[in-house]
Amino acid sequence: LQKSLSETFGTDKYSRARKEVLTYMFSRPMQMALYFCTGVLDDETLFHHYALNVPFYTHFTSPIRRYADIVVHRLLSAALGARSPIKMEKEAIQKQADHCNDRKMASKRVQELSADLFFSIFVRVRP
């Protein structure tokens, strides 16, 4: 898809902007990843990563970025025996995951509204 978009829009001064807008519009309907505590889910197919086609998947970035990543680091570290287990019930971990999901979705919605606003301004000022 990315290669197709790159080849389609040429090299004029607006080609990059057109490509970015369409890339954004194509990816917008994709389902967002959700944080969850594996201990509260019985269906292991929910651990599957569709795009990577792997049955078990966890994702995290540097733990300085998001609280959810800190939790994942701590849980993986405990699972590997590098630290003592976290003293939290799985329901409490899931409650934190739900809160992180809510905040992430709210942030995404603000980002989308901001993009919509700036796009409408761009369209208005362009002849």
Coordinates of N, CA and C in Angstrom, one line a residue:
L1 N 0.8 -1.2 0.0 CA 0.0 0.0 0.0 C 0.9 1.3 0.0
Q2 N 1.9 1.3 0.9 CA 2.8 2.4 1.0 C 3.5 2.7 -0.4
K3 N 4.0 1.6 -1.0 CA 4.7 1.7 -2.3 C 3.7 2.2 -3.3
S4 N 2.5 1.7 -3.3 CA 1.5 2.2 -4.3 C 1.2 3.7 -4.1
L5 N 1.0 4.1 -2.9 CA 0.7 5.5 -2.6 C 1.9 6.4 -3.1
S6 N 3.1 5.9 -2.8 CA 4.3 6.7 -3.2 C 4.4 6.9 -4.7
E7 N 4.1 5.8 -5.5 CA 4.2 5.9 -6.9 C 3.0 6.6 -7.6
T8 N 1.9 6.7 -6.9 CA 0.7 7.3 -7.5 C 0.7 8.9 -7.5
F9 N 1.3 9.5 -6.5 CA 1.1 10.9 -6.3 C 2.2 11.8 -6.8
G10 N 3.1 11.3 -7.6 CA 4.1 12.1 -8.3 C 5.1 12.8 -7.3
T11 N 5.6 14.0 -7.9 CA 6.7 14.7 -7.1 C 6.4 16.2 -7.0
D12 N 5.2 16.6 -7.2 CA 4.9 18.0 -7.0 C 4.9 18.4 -5.5
K13 N 4.8 19.7 -5.2 CA 4.9 20.1 -3.8 C 3.8 19.6 -2.9
Y14 N 2.7 19.1 -3.4 CA 1.7 18.6 -2.5 C 1.6 17.0 -2.5
S15 N 2.5 16.4 -3.2 CA 2.5 14.9 -3.3 C 2.6 14.2 -1.9
R16 N 3.6 14.8 -1.2 CA 3.8 14.2 0.2 C 2.6 14.4 1.1
A17 N 2.0 15.5 1.0 CA 0.8 15.8 1.8 C -0.4 14.9 1.4
R18 N -0.6 14.7 0.1 CA -1.6 13.8 -0.4 C -1.4 12.4 0.1
K19 N -0.1 11.9 0.0 CA 0.2 10.6 0.4 C -0.1 10.4 1.9
E20 N 0.3 11.4 2.8 CA 0.1 11.3 4.2 C -1.3 11.3 4.6
V21 N -2.1 12.1 3.9 CA -3.6 12.1 4.2 C -4.2 10.8 3.8
L22 N -3.9 10.2 2.7 CA -4.5 9.0 2.3 C -4.0 7.8 3.2
T23 N -2.7 7.8 3.5 CA -2.2 6.8 4.4 C -3.0 6.9 5.8
Y24 N -3.2 8.0 6.3 CA -3.9 8.2 7.5 C -5.3 7.7 7.4
M25 N -6.0 8.1 6.2 CA -7.4 7.6 6.0 C -7.5 6.1 5.9
F26 N -6.5 5.5 5.3 CA -6.5 4.0 5.2 C -6.3 3.3 6.5
S27 N -5.4 3.9 7.3 CA -5.1 3.2 8.6 C -6.1 3.6 9.7
R28 N -6.9 4.6 9.6 CA -7.8 5.1 10.6 C -8.8 4.0 11.0
P29 N -9.4 3.2 10.0 CA -10.4 2.2 10.5 C -9.8 1.0 11.1
M30 N -8.5 0.8 11.1 CA -7.9 -0.4 11.6 C -8.2 -0.4 13.1
Q31 N -8.4 -1.6 13.6 CA -8.6 -1.8 15.1 C -7.4 -1.5 15.9
M32 N -7.6 -0.7 16.9 CA -6.5 -0.3 17.8 C -6.1 -1.5 18.7
A33 N -4.9 -1.6 19.0 CA -4.4 -2.6 19.9 C -4.9 -2.3 21.3
L34 N -5.3 -3.2 22.1 CA -5.8 -3.0 23.5 C -4.9 -3.7 24.5
Y35 N -4.7 -3.1 25.6 CA -4.0 -3.7 26.7 C -5.0 -4.6 27.4
F36 N -4.5 -5.8 27.9 CA -5.3 -6.6 28.7 C -4.4 -7.5 29.5
C37 N -5.0 -8.0 30.6 CA -4.3 -9.0 31.4 C -4.6 -10.4 31.0
T38 N -3.7 -11.1 30.6 CA -3.9 -12.5 30.0 C -4.6 -13.4 31.0
G39 N -4.4 -13.1 32.3 CA -5.1 -14.0 33.3 C -6.6 -13.8 33.4
V40 N -7.1 -12.8 32.8 CA -8.6 -12.6 32.9 C -9.3 -13.1 31.6
L41 N -8.5 -13.5 30.6 CA -9.1 -14.0 29.3 C -8.9 -15.5 29.2
D42 N -10.0 -16.2 28.8 CA -9.9 -17.6 28.6 C -9.6 -18.0 27.2
D43 N -9.9 -17.1 26.3 CA -9.7 -17.4 24.9 C -8.3 -17.0 24.4
E44 N -7.4 -17.9 24.2 CA -6.0 -17.6 23.8 C -5.9 -17.1 22.4
T45 N -6.9 -17.2 21.6 CA -6.9 -16.7 20.2 C -6.8 -15.2 20.3
L46 N -7.3 -14.6 21.4 CA -7.2 -13.1 21.5 C -5.8 -12.6 21.7
F47 N -4.8 -13.5 21.9 CA -3.4 -13.1 22.1 C -2.7 -13.0 20.7
H48 N -3.4 -13.4 19.7 CA -2.9 -13.5 18.3 C -2.7 -12.1 17.7
H49 N -1.6 -12.0 17.0 CA -1.3 -10.7 16.3 C -1.6 -11.0 14.8
Y50 N -2.7 -10.3 14.3 CA -3.1 -10.6 12.9 C -2.1 -10.2 11.9
A51 N -1.5 -9.0 11.9 CA -0.6 -8.6 10.9 C 0.7 -9.4 10.9
L52 N 1.2 -9.8 12.1 CA 2.4 -10.5 12.2 C 2.2 -12.0 12.1
N53 N 0.9 -12.5 12.2 CA 0.5 -13.9 12.2 C 1.3 -14.7 13.2
V54 N 1.3 -14.3 14.4 CA 1.9 -15.0 15.5 C 0.8 -15.3 16.5
P55 N 0.9 -16.5 17.1 CA -0.2 -16.9 18.1 C -0.2 -16.1 19.4
F56 N 1.0 -15.8 19.9 CA 1.2 -15.1 21.2 C 2.0 -13.9 21.0
Y57 N 1.5 -12.8 21.4 CA 2.2 -11.5 21.1 C 2.0 -10.6 22.3
T58 N 3.1 -9.9 22.6 CA 3.0 -8.8 23.6 C 3.8 -7.6 23.0
H59 N 3.4 -6.5 23.2 CA 4.1 -5.3 22.7 C 4.3 -4.3 23.8
F60 N 5.5 -3.7 23.8 CA 5.8 -2.6 24.7 C 7.0 -1.8 24.1
T61 N 7.1 -0.6 24.6 CA 8.2 0.2 24.2 C 9.0 0.5 25.4
S62 N 9.8 1.5 25.3 CA 10.6 1.9 26.5 C 9.7 2.2 27.6
P63 N 10.0 1.7 28.8 CA 9.1 2.0 29.9 C 9.1 3.4 30.4
I64 N 9.9 4.3 29.8 CA 9.8 5.7 30.2 C 8.7 6.4 29.4
R65 N 8.1 5.7 28.4 CA 7.0 6.3 27.6 C 5.6 6.2 28.2
R66 N 5.2 5.0 28.6 CA 3.9 4.8 29.1 C 3.8 3.9 30.3
Y67 N 2.9 4.2 31.2 CA 2.7 3.4 32.3 C 2.4 1.9 32.0
A68 N 1.6 1.7 31.0 CA 1.3 0.3 30.6 C 2.6 -0.5 30.2
D69 N 3.5 0.2 29.6 CA 4.8 -0.5 29.3 C 5.6 -0.8 30.5
I70 N 5.5 0.0 31.5 CA 6.2 -0.3 32.8 C 5.6 -1.6 33.4
V71 N 4.3 -1.7 33.3 CA 3.6 -2.9 33.9 C 4.0 -4.1 33.1
V72 N 4.1 -4.0 31.7 CA 4.5 -5.2 30.9 C 5.9 -5.6 31.2
H73 N 6.8 -4.6 31.3 CA 8.2 -4.9 31.7 C 8.3 -5.7 33.0
R74 N 7.6 -5.2 34.0 CA 7.6 -5.8 35.3 C 7.0 -7.2 35.3
L75 N 5.9 -7.4 34.6 CA 5.3 -8.7 34.5 C 6.2 -9.7 33.7
L76 N 6.8 -9.3 32.6 CA 7.7 -10.1 31.9 C 9.0 -10.5 32.7
S77 N 9.5 -9.5 33.4 CA 10.6 -9.7 34.2 C 10.3 -10.7 35.3
A78 N 9.2 -10.6 35.9 CA 8.8 -11.6 37.0 C 8.5 -13.0 36.3
A79 N 7.9 -13.0 35.2 CA 7.7 -14.3 34.5 C 9.0 -15.0 34.1
L80 N 10.0 -14.2 33.9 CA 11.4 -14.8 33.5 C 12.2 -15.1 34.8
G81 N 11.7 -14.7 35.9 CA 12.4 -15.0 37.2 C 13.5 -14.0 37.5
A82 N 13.5 -12.8 36.8 CA 14.5 -11.8 37.1 C 14.1 -10.9 38.2
R83 N 12.8 -10.9 38.6 CA 12.4 -10.1 39.8 C 11.2 -10.9 40.4
S84 N 10.9 -10.4 41.6 CA 9.8 -11.1 42.3 C 8.4 -10.7 41.7
P85 N 7.5 -11.6 41.8 CA 6.2 -11.3 41.2 C 5.5 -10.0 41.7
I86 N 4.7 -9.4 40.8 CA 4.0 -8.2 41.2 C 2.9 -8.7 42.2
K87 N 2.7 -7.9 43.2 CA 1.7 -8.3 44.2 C 0.4 -7.6 43.9
M88 N -0.2 -7.9 42.8 CA -1.5 -7.4 42.4 C -2.3 -8.5 41.8
E89 N -3.6 -8.5 42.1 CA -4.5 -9.5 41.6 C -4.7 -9.2 40.1
K90 N -5.0 -10.2 39.3 CA -5.2 -10.1 37.9 C -6.3 -9.1 37.6
E91 N -7.3 -9.0 38.4 CA -8.4 -8.1 38.2 C -8.0 -6.6 38.3
A92 N -7.0 -6.4 39.3 CA -6.5 -5.0 39.4 C -5.6 -4.7 38.2
I93 N -4.9 -5.6 37.7 CA -4.1 -5.4 36.5 C -5.0 -5.1 35.3
Q94 N -6.1 -5.8 35.2 CA -7.0 -5.6 34.1 C -7.7 -4.2 34.3
K95 N -8.0 -3.8 35.5 CA -8.6 -2.5 35.7 C -7.6 -1.4 35.2
Q96 N -6.3 -1.5 35.5 CA -5.3 -0.6 35.0 C -5.2 -0.6 33.5
A97 N -5.3 -1.8 32.9 CA -5.2 -1.9 31.5 C -6.4 -1.2 30.8
D98 N -7.6 -1.4 31.4 CA -8.8 -0.7 30.9 C -8.7 0.8 31.0
H99 N -8.1 1.3 32.1 CA -7.8 2.7 32.2 C -6.9 3.2 31.1
C100 N -5.8 2.5 30.9 CA -4.8 2.8 29.9 C -5.5 2.8 28.5
N101 N -6.3 1.8 28.2 CA -7.1 1.8 27.0 C -8.0 3.0 26.8
D102 N -8.7 3.4 27.8 CA -9.6 4.5 27.8 C -8.8 5.8 27.5
R103 N -7.6 6.0 28.1 CA -6.8 7.2 27.9 C -6.2 7.2 26.5
K104 N -5.8 6.0 26.1 CA -5.2 5.9 24.7 C -6.3 6.3 23.7
M105 N -7.5 5.8 23.9 CA -8.6 6.1 22.9 C -9.0 7.5 22.9
A106 N -9.0 8.1 24.1 CA -9.3 9.6 24.2 C -8.2 10.4 23.5
S107 N -7.0 10.0 23.7 CA -5.9 10.7 23.0 C -5.9 10.5 21.5
K108 N -6.3 9.3 21.0 CA -6.4 9.1 19.6 C -7.5 10.0 19.0
R109 N -8.6 10.1 19.8 CA -9.8 10.9 19.3 C -9.4 12.3 19.2
V110 N -8.7 12.9 20.2 CA -8.2 14.2 20.1 C -7.3 14.4 18.9
Q111 N -6.4 13.5 18.7 CA -5.5 13.5 17.5 C -6.3 13.6 16.2
E112 N -7.3 12.7 16.1 CA -8.1 12.7 14.9 C -8.8 14.0 14.7
L113 N -9.4 14.5 15.8 CA -10.1 15.8 15.6 C -9.2 16.9 15.3
S114 N -8.0 16.9 15.8 CA -7.0 17.9 15.5 C -6.6 17.8 14.0
A115 N -6.4 16.6 13.5 CA -6.1 16.4 12.1 C -7.2 16.9 11.2
D116 N -8.5 16.6 11.6 CA -9.6 17.0 10.9 C -9.7 18.6 10.8
L117 N -9.4 19.2 11.9 CA -9.5 20.7 12.0 C -8.4 21.3 11.1
F118 N -7.2 20.8 11.2 CA -6.2 21.4 10.3 C -6.4 21.1 8.9
F119 N -6.9 19.9 8.6 CA -7.2 19.6 7.2 C -8.3 20.5 6.6
S120 N -9.3 20.8 7.4 CA -10.4 21.7 7.0 C -9.8 23.1 6.8
I121 N -8.9 23.5 7.6 CA -8.3 24.8 7.5 C -7.5 24.9 6.2
F122 N -6.7 23.8 5.9 CA -5.9 23.7 4.7 C -6.8 23.8 3.5
V123 N -7.9 23.0 3.5 CA -8.8 23.0 2.3 C -9.4 24.4 2.1
R124 N -9.7 25.1 3.2 CA -10.3 26.4 3.1 C -9.4 27.5 2.5
V125 N -8.1 27.4 2.9 CA -7.2 28.4 2.5 C -6.5 28.1 1.1
R126 N -6.7 26.9 0.6 CA -6.2 26.6 -0.7 C -7.2 26.9 -1.7
P127 N -6.8 27.5 -2.8 CA -7.7 27.9 -3.9 C -8.2 26.6 -4.6

